[in-house]
Amino acid sequence: MDYHIDELISEEKVNKRIAELAAQLDRDYAGKELHLIVILKGSVFFACELAKRLTIPVTMDFMAVSSYGDGMVSAGEITVKKELDEDIYDKEVLIVEDILDSGVTLYNLKILLSARAPKSLKIITLLDKKDNHEADVKADYCGFDIPNQFVVGYGLDYAQRHRNLPYVGVVVAD
Ligand code: IMP
Ligand code: MG
């Protein structure tokens, strides 16, 4: 497919919003230690920018799950490709996601992680395609609600490409 990318959310806007989210987390988790679970690979860019701006104590772990292949259609369930290194029992856990689309990934991940008895388990997502949710899952913190379009950049890929774009853009067929 020939395509181009149109800017949807500028780098400046994304960074400003991440600073706001960090300030909110600082308030909500004041006096606590926050354990970030970063969902590879897409959430890495968002997670780093967020973590850098937090002033509360933070620990991080990484997990790889997938519900997508290299295309644009959801496969309906998740596969754990890389397990967490650390136990999350009794921790204040925040799952860091790049995008909430059908919600299938986060719905299944929440069930999986709840069973490990964290003290709390919440979700932060940079982007949310609210109109697309199929699974019963909601983000506790969200950067931007976006329309049902396929986006890339700021960690998000199309067939593994464009993760390194510093802004969020829409993939448009030529
Ligand atoms: P869900 O399970 O349908 O909510 O899909 C979540 C995952 O699908 C995300 O973590 C992304 O990896 C991928 N995804 C969903 N929408 C997009 C998009 O617009 N661009 C790139 N990846 C997407
Ligand atoms: Mg992906």
GROMACS .gro file of C-alpha atoms and ligand atoms in nm:
model
  198
    1MET     CA    1   0.000   0.000   0.000
    2ASP     CA    2   0.127   0.348  -0.087
    3TYR     CA    3   0.057   0.588   0.192
    4HIS     CA    4   0.162   0.907   0.358
    5ILE     CA    5   0.139   1.031   0.715
    6ASP     CA    6  -0.053   1.341   0.823
    7GLU     CA    7   0.027   1.499   1.158
    8LEU     CA    8  -0.257   1.454   1.406
    9ILE     CA    9  -0.102   1.561   1.738
   10SER     CA   10   0.217   1.768   1.739
   11GLU     CA   11   0.522   1.682   1.946
   12GLU     CA   12   0.465   1.996   2.150
   13LYS     CA   13   0.105   1.901   2.232
   14VAL     CA   14   0.199   1.544   2.326
   15ASN     CA   15   0.477   1.659   2.557
   16LYS     CA   16   0.255   1.922   2.721
   17ARG     CA   17  -0.015   1.662   2.786
   18ILE     CA   18   0.236   1.413   2.928
   19ALA     CA   19   0.356   1.679   3.173
   20GLU     CA   20  -0.006   1.729   3.284
   21LEU     CA   21  -0.055   1.355   3.331
   22ALA     CA   22   0.266   1.331   3.534
   23ALA     CA   23   0.152   1.614   3.760
   24GLN     CA   24  -0.179   1.438   3.812
   25LEU     CA   25  -0.006   1.108   3.898
   26ASP     CA   26   0.225   1.292   4.139
   27ARG     CA   27  -0.085   1.416   4.320
   28ASP     CA   28  -0.284   1.091   4.307
   29TYR     CA   29   0.007   0.872   4.423
   30ALA     CA   30   0.161   1.120   4.668
   31GLY     CA   31   0.342   0.936   4.950
   32LYS     CA   32   0.338   0.610   4.752
   33GLU     CA   33   0.577   0.429   4.520
   34LEU     CA   34   0.449   0.372   4.169
   35HIS     CA   35   0.535   0.058   3.973
   36LEU     CA   36   0.508   0.123   3.599
   37ILE     CA   37   0.445  -0.174   3.374
   38VAL     CA   38   0.548  -0.071   3.027
   39ILE     CA   39   0.390  -0.264   2.745
   40LEU     CA   40   0.652  -0.323   2.473
   41LYS     CA   41   0.721  -0.197   2.226
   42GLY     CA   42   0.485   0.089   2.151
   43SER     CA   43   0.458   0.232   2.502
   44VAL     CA   44   0.830   0.283   2.556
   45PHE     CA   45   0.841   0.638   2.420
   46PHE     CA   46   0.540   0.747   2.624
   47ALA     CA   47   0.661   0.568   2.938
   48CYS     CA   48   1.005   0.733   2.929
   49GLU     CA   49   0.862   1.082   2.880
   50LEU     CA   50   0.610   1.020   3.159
   51ALA     CA   51   0.856   0.864   3.405
   52LYS     CA   52   1.106   1.149   3.358
   53ARG     CA   53   0.845   1.397   3.470
   54LEU     CA   54   0.731   1.210   3.784
   55THR     CA   55   0.873   1.319   4.118
   56ILE     CA   56   0.726   1.034   4.328
   57PRO     CA   57   0.942   0.720   4.363
   58VAL     CA   58   0.905   0.505   4.051
   59THR     CA   59   1.004   0.152   3.956
   60MET     CA   60   0.960   0.007   3.608
   61ASP     CA   61   0.915  -0.332   3.453
   62PHE     CA   62   0.847  -0.438   3.096
   63MET     CA   63   0.612  -0.684   2.936
   64ALA     CA   64   0.547  -0.776   2.575
   65VAL     CA   65   0.200  -0.886   2.472
   66SER     CA   66   0.039  -0.889   2.134
   67SER     CA   67  -0.303  -0.893   1.981
   68TYR     CA   68  -0.191  -0.755   1.646
   69GLY     CA   69   0.023  -0.888   1.364
   70ASP     CA   70   0.175  -0.650   1.118
   71GLY     CA   71  -0.157  -0.535   0.978
   72MET     CA   72  -0.434  -0.312   1.104
   73VAL     CA   73  -0.689  -0.567   1.231
   74SER     CA   74  -0.719  -0.700   1.587
   75ALA     CA   75  -0.665  -1.073   1.641
   76GLY     CA   76  -0.902  -1.086   1.939
   77GLU     CA   77  -0.683  -1.220   2.221
   78ILE     CA   78  -0.340  -1.163   2.371
   79THR     CA   79  -0.023  -1.367   2.378
   80VAL     CA   80   0.241  -1.296   2.643
   81LYS     CA   81   0.572  -1.270   2.455
   82LYS     CA   82   0.784  -1.141   2.743
   83GLU     CA   83   0.696  -1.187   3.107
   84LEU     CA   84   0.759  -0.931   3.380
   85ASP     CA   85   1.088  -0.968   3.567
   86GLU     CA   86   0.941  -0.878   3.905
   87ASP     CA   87   0.650  -0.979   4.122
   88ILE     CA   88   0.374  -0.716   4.147
   89TYR     CA   89   0.219  -0.845   4.471
   90ASP     CA   90   0.115  -0.556   4.701
   91LYS     CA   91   0.249  -0.290   4.461
   92GLU     CA   92   0.078   0.022   4.327
   93VAL     CA   93   0.076  -0.081   3.964
   94LEU     CA   94   0.012   0.139   3.662
   95ILE     CA   95  -0.003  -0.025   3.320
   96VAL     CA   96   0.141   0.211   3.059
   97GLU     CA   97  -0.011   0.164   2.713
   98ASP     CA   98   0.034   0.352   2.389
   99ILE     CA   99  -0.320   0.312   2.260
  100LEU     CA  100  -0.652   0.165   2.363
  101ASP     CA  101  -0.835   0.044   2.054
  102SER     CA  102  -1.073  -0.255   2.081
  103GLY     CA  103  -0.962  -0.284   2.443
  104VAL     CA  104  -0.903  -0.658   2.405
  105THR     CA  105  -0.534  -0.636   2.497
  106LEU     CA  106  -0.586  -0.436   2.816
  107TYR     CA  107  -0.898  -0.629   2.917
  108ASN     CA  108  -0.706  -0.956   2.910
  109LEU     CA  109  -0.394  -0.806   3.062
  110LYS     CA  110  -0.590  -0.664   3.355
  111ILE     CA  111  -0.736  -1.006   3.435
  112LEU     CA  112  -0.390  -1.162   3.413
  113LEU     CA  113  -0.227  -0.905   3.643
  114SER     CA  114  -0.515  -0.875   3.892
  115ALA     CA  115  -0.464  -1.241   3.977
  116ARG     CA  116  -0.117  -1.152   4.110
  117ALA     CA  117  -0.275  -0.934   4.381
  118PRO     CA  118  -0.119  -0.590   4.335
  119LYS     CA  119  -0.226  -0.330   4.594
  120SER     CA  120  -0.382  -0.132   4.310
  121LEU     CA  121  -0.397  -0.176   3.933
  122LYS     CA  122  -0.468   0.113   3.700
  123ILE     CA  123  -0.421   0.194   3.334
  124ILE     CA  124  -0.272   0.497   3.163
  125THR     CA  125  -0.288   0.525   2.785
  126LEU     CA  126  -0.150   0.796   2.562
  127LEU     CA  127  -0.428   0.755   2.305
  128ASP     CA  128  -0.782   0.620   2.328
  129LYS     CA  129  -1.006   0.527   2.034
  130LYS     CA  130  -1.318   0.535   2.251
  131ASP     CA  131  -1.561   0.458   1.965
  132ASN     CA  132  -1.378   0.132   1.895
  133HIS     CA  133  -1.397  -0.038   2.235
  134GLU     CA  134  -1.532  -0.393   2.222
  135ALA     CA  135  -1.405  -0.517   2.557
  136ASP     CA  136  -1.526  -0.379   2.890
  137VAL     CA  137  -1.219  -0.178   2.984
  138LYS     CA  138  -1.153   0.187   3.062
  139ALA     CA  139  -0.835   0.387   3.099
  140ASP     CA  140  -0.794   0.555   3.438
  141TYR     CA  141  -0.571   0.816   3.274
  142CYS     CA  142  -0.572   0.915   2.909
  143GLY     CA  143  -0.367   1.156   2.702
  144PHE     CA  144  -0.595   1.210   2.405
  145ASP     CA  145  -0.922   1.071   2.272
  146ILE     CA  146  -0.875   1.015   1.901
  147PRO     CA  147  -1.108   0.916   1.617
  148ASN     CA  148  -1.110   0.567   1.468
  149GLN     CA  149  -0.808   0.613   1.242
  150PHE     CA  150  -0.483   0.417   1.222
  151VAL     CA  151  -0.207   0.623   1.381
  152VAL     CA  152   0.171   0.597   1.400
  153GLY     CA  153   0.454   0.775   1.577
  154TYR     CA  154   0.548   0.835   1.939
  155GLY     CA  155   0.606   0.460   1.969
  156LEU     CA  156   0.320   0.341   1.752
  157ASP     CA  157   0.402   0.142   1.441
  158TYR     CA  158   0.264   0.037   1.109
  159ALA     CA  159   0.439  -0.293   1.024
  160GLN     CA  160   0.713  -0.196   1.275
  161ARG     CA  161   0.783   0.135   1.104
  162HIS     CA  162   0.743   0.498   1.215
  163ARG     CA  163   0.772   0.436   1.592
  164ASN     CA  164   1.044   0.701   1.602
  165LEU     CA  165   0.830   0.987   1.469
  166PRO     CA  166   0.827   1.253   1.743
  167TYR     CA  167   0.456   1.330   1.681
  168VAL     CA  168   0.138   1.126   1.633
  169GLY     CA  169   0.028   1.098   1.270
  170VAL     CA  170  -0.251   0.934   1.072
  171VAL     CA  171  -0.173   0.677   0.802
  172VAL     CA  172  -0.348   0.789   0.483
  173ALA     CA  173  -0.366   0.567   0.173
  174ASP     CA  174  -0.252   0.737  -0.147
  175IMP     P1  175  -0.656  -0.336   2.127
  175IMP     O1  176  -0.637  -0.468   2.193
  175IMP     O2  177  -0.746  -0.345   2.007
  175IMP     O3  178  -0.701  -0.227   2.223
  175IMP     O4  179  -0.518  -0.296   2.062
  175IMP     C1  180  -0.414  -0.244   2.133
  175IMP     C2  181  -0.284  -0.256   2.056
  175IMP     O5  182  -0.306  -0.255   1.914
  175IMP     C3  183  -0.197  -0.138   2.084
  175IMP     O6  184  -0.113  -0.159   2.195
  175IMP     C4  185  -0.121  -0.121   1.953
  175IMP     O7  186  -0.004  -0.201   1.954
  175IMP     C5  187  -0.216  -0.173   1.848
  175IMP     N1  188  -0.291  -0.064   1.782
  175IMP     C6  189  -0.421  -0.034   1.793
  175IMP     N2  190  -0.455   0.073   1.719
  175IMP     C7  191  -0.340   0.113   1.660
  175IMP     C8  192  -0.308   0.223   1.571
  175IMP     O8  193  -0.393   0.307   1.532
  175IMP     N3  194  -0.178   0.231   1.531
  175IMP     C9  195  -0.082   0.144   1.572
  175IMP     N4  196  -0.107   0.042   1.655
  175IMP    C10  197  -0.236   0.026   1.698
  176MG      MG  198   0.170  -0.258   1.756
   0.00000   0.00000   0.00000
